[in-house]
PDB file of C-alpha atoms in Angstrom:
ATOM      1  CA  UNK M   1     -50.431  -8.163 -82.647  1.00 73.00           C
ATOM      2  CA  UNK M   2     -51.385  -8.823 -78.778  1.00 88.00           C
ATOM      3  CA  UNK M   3     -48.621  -7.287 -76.766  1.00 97.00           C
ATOM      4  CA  UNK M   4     -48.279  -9.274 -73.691  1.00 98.00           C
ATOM      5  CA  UNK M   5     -45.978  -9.227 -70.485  1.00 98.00           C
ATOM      6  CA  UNK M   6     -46.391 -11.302 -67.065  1.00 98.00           C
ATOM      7  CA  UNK M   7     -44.530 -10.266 -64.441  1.00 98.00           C
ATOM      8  CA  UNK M   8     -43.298 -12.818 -62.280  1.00 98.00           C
ATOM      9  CA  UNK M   9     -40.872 -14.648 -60.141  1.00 97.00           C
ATOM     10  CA  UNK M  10     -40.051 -18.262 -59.999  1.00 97.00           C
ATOM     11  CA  UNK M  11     -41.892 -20.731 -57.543  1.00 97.00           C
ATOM     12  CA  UNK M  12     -44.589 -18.042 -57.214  1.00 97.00           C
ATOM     13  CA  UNK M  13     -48.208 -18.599 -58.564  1.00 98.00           C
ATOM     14  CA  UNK M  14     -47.122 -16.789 -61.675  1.00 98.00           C
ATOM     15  CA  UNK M  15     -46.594 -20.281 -63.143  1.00 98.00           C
ATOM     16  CA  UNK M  16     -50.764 -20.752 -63.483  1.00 98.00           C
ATOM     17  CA  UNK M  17     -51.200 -17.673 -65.933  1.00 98.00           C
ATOM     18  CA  UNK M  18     -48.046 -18.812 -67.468  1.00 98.00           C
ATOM     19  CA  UNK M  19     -48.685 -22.164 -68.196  1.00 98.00           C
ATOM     20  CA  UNK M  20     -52.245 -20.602 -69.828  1.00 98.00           C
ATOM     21  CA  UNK M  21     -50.867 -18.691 -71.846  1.00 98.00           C
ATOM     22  CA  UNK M  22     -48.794 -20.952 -73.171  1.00 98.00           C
ATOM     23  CA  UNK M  23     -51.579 -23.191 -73.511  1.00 98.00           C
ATOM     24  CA  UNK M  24     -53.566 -21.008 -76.225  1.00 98.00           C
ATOM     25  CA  UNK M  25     -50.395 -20.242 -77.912  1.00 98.00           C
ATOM     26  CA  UNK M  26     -49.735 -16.694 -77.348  1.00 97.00           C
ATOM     27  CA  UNK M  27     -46.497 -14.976 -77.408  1.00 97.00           C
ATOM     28  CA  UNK M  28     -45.326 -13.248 -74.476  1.00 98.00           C
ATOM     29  CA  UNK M  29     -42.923 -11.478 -72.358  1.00 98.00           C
ATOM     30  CA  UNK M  30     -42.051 -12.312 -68.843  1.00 98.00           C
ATOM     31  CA  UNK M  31     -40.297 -10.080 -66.656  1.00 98.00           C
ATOM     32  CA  UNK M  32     -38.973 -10.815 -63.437  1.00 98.00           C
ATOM     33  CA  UNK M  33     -40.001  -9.534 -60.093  1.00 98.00           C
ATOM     34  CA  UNK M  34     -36.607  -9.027 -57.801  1.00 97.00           C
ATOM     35  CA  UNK M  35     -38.114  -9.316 -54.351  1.00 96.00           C
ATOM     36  CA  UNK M  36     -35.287  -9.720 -52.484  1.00 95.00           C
ATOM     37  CA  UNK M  37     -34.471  -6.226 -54.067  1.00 96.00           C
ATOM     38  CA  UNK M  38     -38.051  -5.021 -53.014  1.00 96.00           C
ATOM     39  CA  UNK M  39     -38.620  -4.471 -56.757  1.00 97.00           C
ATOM     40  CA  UNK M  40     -42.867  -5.683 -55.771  1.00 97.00           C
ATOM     41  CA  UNK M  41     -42.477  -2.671 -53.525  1.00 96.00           C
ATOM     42  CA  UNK M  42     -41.226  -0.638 -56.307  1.00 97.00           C
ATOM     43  CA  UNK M  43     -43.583   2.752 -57.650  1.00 97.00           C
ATOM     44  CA  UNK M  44     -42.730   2.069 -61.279  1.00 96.00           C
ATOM     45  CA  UNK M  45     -44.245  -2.254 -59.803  1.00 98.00           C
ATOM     46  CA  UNK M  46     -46.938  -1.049 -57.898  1.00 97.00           C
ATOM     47  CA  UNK M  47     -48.181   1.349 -60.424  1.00 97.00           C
ATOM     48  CA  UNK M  48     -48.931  -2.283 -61.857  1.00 97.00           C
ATOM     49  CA  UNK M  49     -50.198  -3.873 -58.817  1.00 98.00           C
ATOM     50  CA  UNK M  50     -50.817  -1.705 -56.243  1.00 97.00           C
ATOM     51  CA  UNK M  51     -50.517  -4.667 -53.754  1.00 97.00           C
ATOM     52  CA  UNK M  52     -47.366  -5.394 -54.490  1.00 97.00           C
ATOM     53  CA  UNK M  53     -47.600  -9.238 -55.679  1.00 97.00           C
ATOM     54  CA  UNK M  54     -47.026 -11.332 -58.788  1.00 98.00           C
ATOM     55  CA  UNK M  55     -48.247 -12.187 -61.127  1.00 98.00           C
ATOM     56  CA  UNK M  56     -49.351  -8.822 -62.943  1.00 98.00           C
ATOM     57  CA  UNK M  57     -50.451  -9.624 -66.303  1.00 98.00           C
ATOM     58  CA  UNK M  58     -50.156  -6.342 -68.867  1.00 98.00           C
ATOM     59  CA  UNK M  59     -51.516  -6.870 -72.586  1.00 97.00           C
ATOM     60  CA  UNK M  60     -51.522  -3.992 -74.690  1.00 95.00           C
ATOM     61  CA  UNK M  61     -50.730  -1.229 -71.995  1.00 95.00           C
ATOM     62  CA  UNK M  62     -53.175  -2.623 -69.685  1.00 97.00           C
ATOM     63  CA  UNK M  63     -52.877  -3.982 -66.424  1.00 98.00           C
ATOM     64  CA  UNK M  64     -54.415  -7.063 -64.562  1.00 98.00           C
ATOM     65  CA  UNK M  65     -53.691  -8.700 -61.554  1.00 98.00           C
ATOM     66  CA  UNK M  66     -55.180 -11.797 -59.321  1.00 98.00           C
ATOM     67  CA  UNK M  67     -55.413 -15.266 -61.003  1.00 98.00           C
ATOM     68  CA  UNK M  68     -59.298 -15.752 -61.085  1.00 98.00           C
ATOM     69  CA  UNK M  69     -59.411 -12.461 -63.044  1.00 98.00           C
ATOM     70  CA  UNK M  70     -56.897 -13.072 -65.114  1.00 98.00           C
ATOM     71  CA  UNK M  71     -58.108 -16.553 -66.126  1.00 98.00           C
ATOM     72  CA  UNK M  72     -60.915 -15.716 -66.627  1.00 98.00           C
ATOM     73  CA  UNK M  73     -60.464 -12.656 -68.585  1.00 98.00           C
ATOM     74  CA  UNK M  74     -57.654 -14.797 -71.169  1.00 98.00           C
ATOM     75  CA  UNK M  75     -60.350 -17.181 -71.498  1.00 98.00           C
ATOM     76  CA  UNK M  76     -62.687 -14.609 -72.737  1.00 97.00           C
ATOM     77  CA  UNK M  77     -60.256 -13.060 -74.861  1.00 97.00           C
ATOM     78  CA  UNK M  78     -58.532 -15.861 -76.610  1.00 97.00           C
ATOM     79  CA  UNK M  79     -61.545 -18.367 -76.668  1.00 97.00           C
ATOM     80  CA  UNK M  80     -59.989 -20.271 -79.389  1.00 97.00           C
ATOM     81  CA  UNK M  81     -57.971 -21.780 -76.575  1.00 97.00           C
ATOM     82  CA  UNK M  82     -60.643 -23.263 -74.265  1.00 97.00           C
ATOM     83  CA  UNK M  83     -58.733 -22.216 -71.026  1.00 98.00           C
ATOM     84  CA  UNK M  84     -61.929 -23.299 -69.595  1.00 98.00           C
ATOM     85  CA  UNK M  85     -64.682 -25.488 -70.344  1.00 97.00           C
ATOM     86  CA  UNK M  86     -67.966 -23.610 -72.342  1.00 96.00           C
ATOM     87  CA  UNK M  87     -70.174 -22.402 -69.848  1.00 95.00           C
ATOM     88  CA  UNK M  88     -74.256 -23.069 -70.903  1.00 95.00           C
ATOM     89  CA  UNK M  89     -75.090 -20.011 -68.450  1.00 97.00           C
ATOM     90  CA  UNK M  90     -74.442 -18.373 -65.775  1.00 98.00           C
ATOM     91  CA  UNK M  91     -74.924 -20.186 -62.698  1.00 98.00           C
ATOM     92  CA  UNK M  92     -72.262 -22.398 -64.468  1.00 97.00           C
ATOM     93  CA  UNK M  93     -70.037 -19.238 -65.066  1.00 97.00           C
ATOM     94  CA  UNK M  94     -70.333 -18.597 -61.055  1.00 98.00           C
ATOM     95  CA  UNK M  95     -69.230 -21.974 -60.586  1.00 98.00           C
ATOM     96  CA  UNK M  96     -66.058 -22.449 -62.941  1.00 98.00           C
ATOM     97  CA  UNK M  97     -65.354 -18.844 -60.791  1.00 98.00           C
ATOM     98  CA  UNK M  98     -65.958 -20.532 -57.067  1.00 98.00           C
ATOM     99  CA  UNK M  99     -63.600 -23.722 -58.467  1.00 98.00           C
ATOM    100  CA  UNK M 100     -60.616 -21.231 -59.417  1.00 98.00           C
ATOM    101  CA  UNK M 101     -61.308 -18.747 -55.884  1.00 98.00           C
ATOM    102  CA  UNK M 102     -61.244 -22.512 -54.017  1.00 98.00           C
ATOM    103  CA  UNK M 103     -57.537 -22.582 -55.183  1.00 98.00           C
ATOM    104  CA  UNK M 104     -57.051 -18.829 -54.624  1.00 98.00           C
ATOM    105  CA  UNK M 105     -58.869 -18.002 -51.651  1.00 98.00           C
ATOM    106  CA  UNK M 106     -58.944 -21.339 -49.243  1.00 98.00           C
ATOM    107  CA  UNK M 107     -55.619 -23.606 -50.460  1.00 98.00           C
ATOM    108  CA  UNK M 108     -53.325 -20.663 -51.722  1.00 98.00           C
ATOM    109  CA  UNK M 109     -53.194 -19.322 -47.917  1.00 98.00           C
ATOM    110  CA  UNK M 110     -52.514 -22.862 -46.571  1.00 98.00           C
ATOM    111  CA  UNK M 111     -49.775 -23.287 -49.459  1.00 98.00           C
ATOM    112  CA  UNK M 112     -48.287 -20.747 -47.719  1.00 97.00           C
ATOM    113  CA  UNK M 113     -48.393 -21.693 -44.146  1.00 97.00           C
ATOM    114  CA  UNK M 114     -46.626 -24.982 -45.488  1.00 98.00           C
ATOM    115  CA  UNK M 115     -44.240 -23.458 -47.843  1.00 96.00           C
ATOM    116  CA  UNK M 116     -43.073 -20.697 -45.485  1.00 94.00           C
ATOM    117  CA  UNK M 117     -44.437 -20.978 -41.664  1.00 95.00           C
ATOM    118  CA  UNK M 118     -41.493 -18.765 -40.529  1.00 91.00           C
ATOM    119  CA  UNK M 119     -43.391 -15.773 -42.324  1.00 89.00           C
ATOM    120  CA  UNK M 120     -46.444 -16.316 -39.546  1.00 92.00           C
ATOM    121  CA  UNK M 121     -44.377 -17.334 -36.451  1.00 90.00           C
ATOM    122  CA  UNK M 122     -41.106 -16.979 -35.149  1.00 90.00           C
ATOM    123  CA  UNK M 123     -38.571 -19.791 -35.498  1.00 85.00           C
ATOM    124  CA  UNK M 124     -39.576 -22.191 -32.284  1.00 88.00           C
ATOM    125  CA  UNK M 125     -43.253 -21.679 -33.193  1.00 94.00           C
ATOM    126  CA  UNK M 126     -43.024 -22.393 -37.320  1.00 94.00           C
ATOM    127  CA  UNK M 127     -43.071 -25.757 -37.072  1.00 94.00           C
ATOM    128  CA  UNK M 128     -46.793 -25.677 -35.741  1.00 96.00           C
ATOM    129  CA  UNK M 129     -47.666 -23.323 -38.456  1.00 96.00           C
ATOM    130  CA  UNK M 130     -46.470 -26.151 -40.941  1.00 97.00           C
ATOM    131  CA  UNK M 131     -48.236 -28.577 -39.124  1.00 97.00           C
ATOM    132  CA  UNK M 132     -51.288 -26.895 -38.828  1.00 97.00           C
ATOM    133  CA  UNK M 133     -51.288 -26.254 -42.537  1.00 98.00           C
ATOM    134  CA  UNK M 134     -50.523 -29.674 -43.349  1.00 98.00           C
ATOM    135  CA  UNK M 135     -53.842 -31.043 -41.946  1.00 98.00           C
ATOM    136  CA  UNK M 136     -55.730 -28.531 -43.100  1.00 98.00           C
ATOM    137  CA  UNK M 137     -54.181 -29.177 -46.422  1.00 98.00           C
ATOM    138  CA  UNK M 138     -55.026 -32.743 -45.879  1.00 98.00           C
ATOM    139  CA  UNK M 139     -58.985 -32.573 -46.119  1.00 98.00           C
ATOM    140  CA  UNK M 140     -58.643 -30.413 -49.364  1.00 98.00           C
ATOM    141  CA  UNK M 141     -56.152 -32.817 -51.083  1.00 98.00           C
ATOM    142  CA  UNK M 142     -59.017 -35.489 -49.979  1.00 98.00           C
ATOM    143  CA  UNK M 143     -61.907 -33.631 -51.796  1.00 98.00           C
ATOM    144  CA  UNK M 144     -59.471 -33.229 -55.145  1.00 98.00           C
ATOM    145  CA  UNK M 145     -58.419 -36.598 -54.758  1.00 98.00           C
ATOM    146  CA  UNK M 146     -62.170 -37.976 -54.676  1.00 98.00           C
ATOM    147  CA  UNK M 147     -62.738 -35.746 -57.514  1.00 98.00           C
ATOM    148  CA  UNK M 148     -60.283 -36.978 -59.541  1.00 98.00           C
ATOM    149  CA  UNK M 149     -61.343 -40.683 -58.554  1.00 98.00           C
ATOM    150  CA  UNK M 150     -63.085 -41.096 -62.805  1.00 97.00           C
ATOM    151  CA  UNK M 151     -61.603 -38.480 -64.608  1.00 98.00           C
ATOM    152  CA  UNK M 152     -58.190 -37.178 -65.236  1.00 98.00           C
ATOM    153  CA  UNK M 153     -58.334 -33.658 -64.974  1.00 98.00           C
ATOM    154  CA  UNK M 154     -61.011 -31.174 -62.887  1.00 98.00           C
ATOM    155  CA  UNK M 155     -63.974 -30.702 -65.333  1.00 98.00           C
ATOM    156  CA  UNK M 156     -63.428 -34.454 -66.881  1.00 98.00           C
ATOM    157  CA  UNK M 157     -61.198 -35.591 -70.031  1.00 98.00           C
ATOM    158  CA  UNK M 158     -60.398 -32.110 -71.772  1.00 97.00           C
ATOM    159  CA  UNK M 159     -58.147 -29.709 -69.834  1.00 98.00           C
ATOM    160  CA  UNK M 160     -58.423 -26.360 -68.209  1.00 98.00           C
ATOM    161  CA  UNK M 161     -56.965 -23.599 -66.940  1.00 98.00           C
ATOM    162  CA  UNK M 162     -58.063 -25.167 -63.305  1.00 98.00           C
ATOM    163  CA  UNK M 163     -55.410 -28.067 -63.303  1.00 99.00           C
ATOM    164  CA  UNK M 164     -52.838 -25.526 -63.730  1.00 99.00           C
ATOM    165  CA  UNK M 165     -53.732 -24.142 -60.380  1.00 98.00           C
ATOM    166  CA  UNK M 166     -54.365 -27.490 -58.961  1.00 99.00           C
ATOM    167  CA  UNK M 167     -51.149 -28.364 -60.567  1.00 98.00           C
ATOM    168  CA  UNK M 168     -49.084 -25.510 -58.729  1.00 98.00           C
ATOM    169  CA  UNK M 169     -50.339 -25.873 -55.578  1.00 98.00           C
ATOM    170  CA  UNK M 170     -49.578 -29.638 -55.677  1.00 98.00           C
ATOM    171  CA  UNK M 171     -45.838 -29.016 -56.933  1.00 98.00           C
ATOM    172  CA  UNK M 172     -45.653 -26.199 -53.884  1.00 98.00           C
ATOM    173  CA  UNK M 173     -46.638 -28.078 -51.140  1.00 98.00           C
ATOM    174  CA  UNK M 174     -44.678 -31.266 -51.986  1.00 98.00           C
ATOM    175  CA  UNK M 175     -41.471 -29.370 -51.958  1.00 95.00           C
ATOM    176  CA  UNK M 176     -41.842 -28.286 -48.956  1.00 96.00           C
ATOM    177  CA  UNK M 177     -42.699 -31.836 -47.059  1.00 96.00           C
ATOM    178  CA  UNK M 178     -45.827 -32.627 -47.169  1.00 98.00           C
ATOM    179  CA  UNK M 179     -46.702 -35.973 -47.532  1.00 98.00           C
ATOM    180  CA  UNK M 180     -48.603 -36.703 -50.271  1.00 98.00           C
ATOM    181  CA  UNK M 181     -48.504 -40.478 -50.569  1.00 98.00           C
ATOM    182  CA  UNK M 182     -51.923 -40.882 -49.628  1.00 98.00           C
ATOM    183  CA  UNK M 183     -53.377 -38.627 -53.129  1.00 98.00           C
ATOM    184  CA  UNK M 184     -52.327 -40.813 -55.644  1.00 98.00           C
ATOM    185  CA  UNK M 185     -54.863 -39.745 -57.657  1.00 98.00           C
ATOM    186  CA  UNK M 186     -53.507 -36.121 -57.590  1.00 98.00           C
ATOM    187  CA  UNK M 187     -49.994 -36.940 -58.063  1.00 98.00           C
ATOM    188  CA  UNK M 188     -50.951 -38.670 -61.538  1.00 98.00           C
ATOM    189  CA  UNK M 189     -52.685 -35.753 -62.115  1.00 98.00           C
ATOM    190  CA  UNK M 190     -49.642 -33.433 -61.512  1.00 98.00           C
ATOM    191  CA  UNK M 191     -47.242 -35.943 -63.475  1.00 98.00           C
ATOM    192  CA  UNK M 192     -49.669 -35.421 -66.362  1.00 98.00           C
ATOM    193  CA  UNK M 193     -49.529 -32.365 -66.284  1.00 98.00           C
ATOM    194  CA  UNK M 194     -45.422 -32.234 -66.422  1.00 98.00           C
ATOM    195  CA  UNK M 195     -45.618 -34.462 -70.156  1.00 98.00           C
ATOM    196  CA  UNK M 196     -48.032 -31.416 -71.226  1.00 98.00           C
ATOM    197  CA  UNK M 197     -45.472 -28.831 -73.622  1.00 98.00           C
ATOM    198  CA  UNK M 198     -47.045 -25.806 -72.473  1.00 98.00           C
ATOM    199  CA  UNK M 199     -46.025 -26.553 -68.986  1.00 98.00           C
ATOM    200  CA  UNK M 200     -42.590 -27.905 -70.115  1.00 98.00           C
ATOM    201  CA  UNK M 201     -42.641 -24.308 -71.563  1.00 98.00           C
ATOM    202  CA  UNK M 202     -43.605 -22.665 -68.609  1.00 98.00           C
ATOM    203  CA  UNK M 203     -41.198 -24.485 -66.361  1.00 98.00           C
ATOM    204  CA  UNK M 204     -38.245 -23.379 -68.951  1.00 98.00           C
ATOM    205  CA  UNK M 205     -38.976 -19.561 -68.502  1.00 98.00           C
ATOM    206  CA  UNK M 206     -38.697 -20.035 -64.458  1.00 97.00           C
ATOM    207  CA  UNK M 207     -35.626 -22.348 -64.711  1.00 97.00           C
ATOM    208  CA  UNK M 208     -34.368 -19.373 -66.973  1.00 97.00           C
ATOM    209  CA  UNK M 209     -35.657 -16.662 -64.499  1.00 97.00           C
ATOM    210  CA  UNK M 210     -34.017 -18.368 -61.697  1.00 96.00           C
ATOM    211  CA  UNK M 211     -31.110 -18.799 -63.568  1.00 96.00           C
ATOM    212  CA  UNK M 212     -30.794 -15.063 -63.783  1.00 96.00           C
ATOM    213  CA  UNK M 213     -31.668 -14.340 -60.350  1.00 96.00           C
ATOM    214  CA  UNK M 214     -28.657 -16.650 -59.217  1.00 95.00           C
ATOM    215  CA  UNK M 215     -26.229 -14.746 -61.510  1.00 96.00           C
ATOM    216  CA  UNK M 216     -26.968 -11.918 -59.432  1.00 96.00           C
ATOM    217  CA  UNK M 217     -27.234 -13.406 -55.921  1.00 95.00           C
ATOM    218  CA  UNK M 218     -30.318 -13.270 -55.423  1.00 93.00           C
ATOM    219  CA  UNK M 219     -31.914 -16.370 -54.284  1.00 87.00           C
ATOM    220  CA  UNK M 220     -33.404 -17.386 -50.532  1.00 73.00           C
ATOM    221  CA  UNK M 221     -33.139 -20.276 -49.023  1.00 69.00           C
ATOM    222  CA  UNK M 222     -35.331 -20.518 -46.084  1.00 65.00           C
ATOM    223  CA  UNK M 223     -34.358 -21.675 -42.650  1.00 63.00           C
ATOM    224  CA  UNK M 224     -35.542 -24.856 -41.585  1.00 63.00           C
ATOM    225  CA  UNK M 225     -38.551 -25.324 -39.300  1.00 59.00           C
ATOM    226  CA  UNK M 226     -37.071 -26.721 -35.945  1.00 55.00           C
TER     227      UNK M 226
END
């Protein structure tokens, strides 16, 4: 039997490795990351990830961390679960790769401008930041939006471990105020995504993670902007 842990926190991009795994129906554990304890700073943590950040994905003993890896490695080892769509070779591999670094590498920072500005400025200057993120945000949403203009998920009608990044970054950024009336398209897709069970799963362990992390008084609530 796989033995499988994810080490996470609520909110965080955890939720994308999360909802995959749920998706090809394997059992795991997840284990929460205290941060406002500096448990991510932690040796017994960082002898995990070194860098300090969820997720960290550990099946049988062995550590992984970064979500491109770790999708892609989960799709290779339970293909059964078609956490991506079959590649024919591999200029196609390098591409399903540059689709799930386009959510890691060029919306994930902007995510985080929006979601926390006061992290980049100080209080009179974060609501630039967020502004600045927002239309920057903006042109990406466009490009996933025309995307999604005659299909309903990223590679067409069968799903993929790339909505459930897509799907994140969407739920992120419209907590935190950003307008997203004018990407229908995308919020259908994200509502679809919420009827799937493997992300009704997924959702349960955070609501229970959070739930735990209340009990012990440890939840932030950021300022506000301006």
């Amino acid at each position: 039997m796989t033995n499988i842990q994810l080490y996470m926190a609520p909110g965080t991009c955890a939720r994308v490795p999360s909802i995959a795994l749920e998706e090809a129906g394997q059992d795991f554990e997840t284990v929460v990351i205290r941060f406002l304890r500096g448990e991510h700073k932690s040796p017994g943590f960082r002898k995990l990830n070194p860098k300090g950040k969820v997720p960290a994905l550990v099946i049988d003993g062995e550590a992984l961390t970064e979500n491109v890896a770790i999708i892609s490695y989960l799709n290779e080892r339970f293909p059964g679960a078609r956490l991506m769509p079959a590649a024919a070779d591999s200029l196609a591999r390098a591409r399903q790769l540059a689709d799930l670094s386009f959510c890691a590498s060029t919306l994930h920072p902007i995510v985080t401008r929006i979601r926390m500005p006061q992290f980049f400025a100080s209080q009179d200057a974060a609501q630039a930041v967020w502004e600045k993120g927002c239309q920057s945000m903006a042109e990406f949403f466009e490009l996933i939006e025309q995307r999604l203009a005659d299909r309903p998920w990223w590679y067409g009608d069968d799903w993929s471990a790339m909505d459930a990044y897509l799907y994140w970054i969407f739920w992120r950024v419209e907590g935190a105020d950003f307008d997203t009336s004018s990407f229908p398209r995308f919020k259908g897709h994200a509502r679809r995504m919420e009827e799937r069970p493997a992300v009704q799963r997924a959702w349960q362990r955070e609501r229970e993670a959070a739930a735990q992390l209340e009990r012990e008084g440890l939840t932030f609530t950021p300022p506000p902007r301006s």
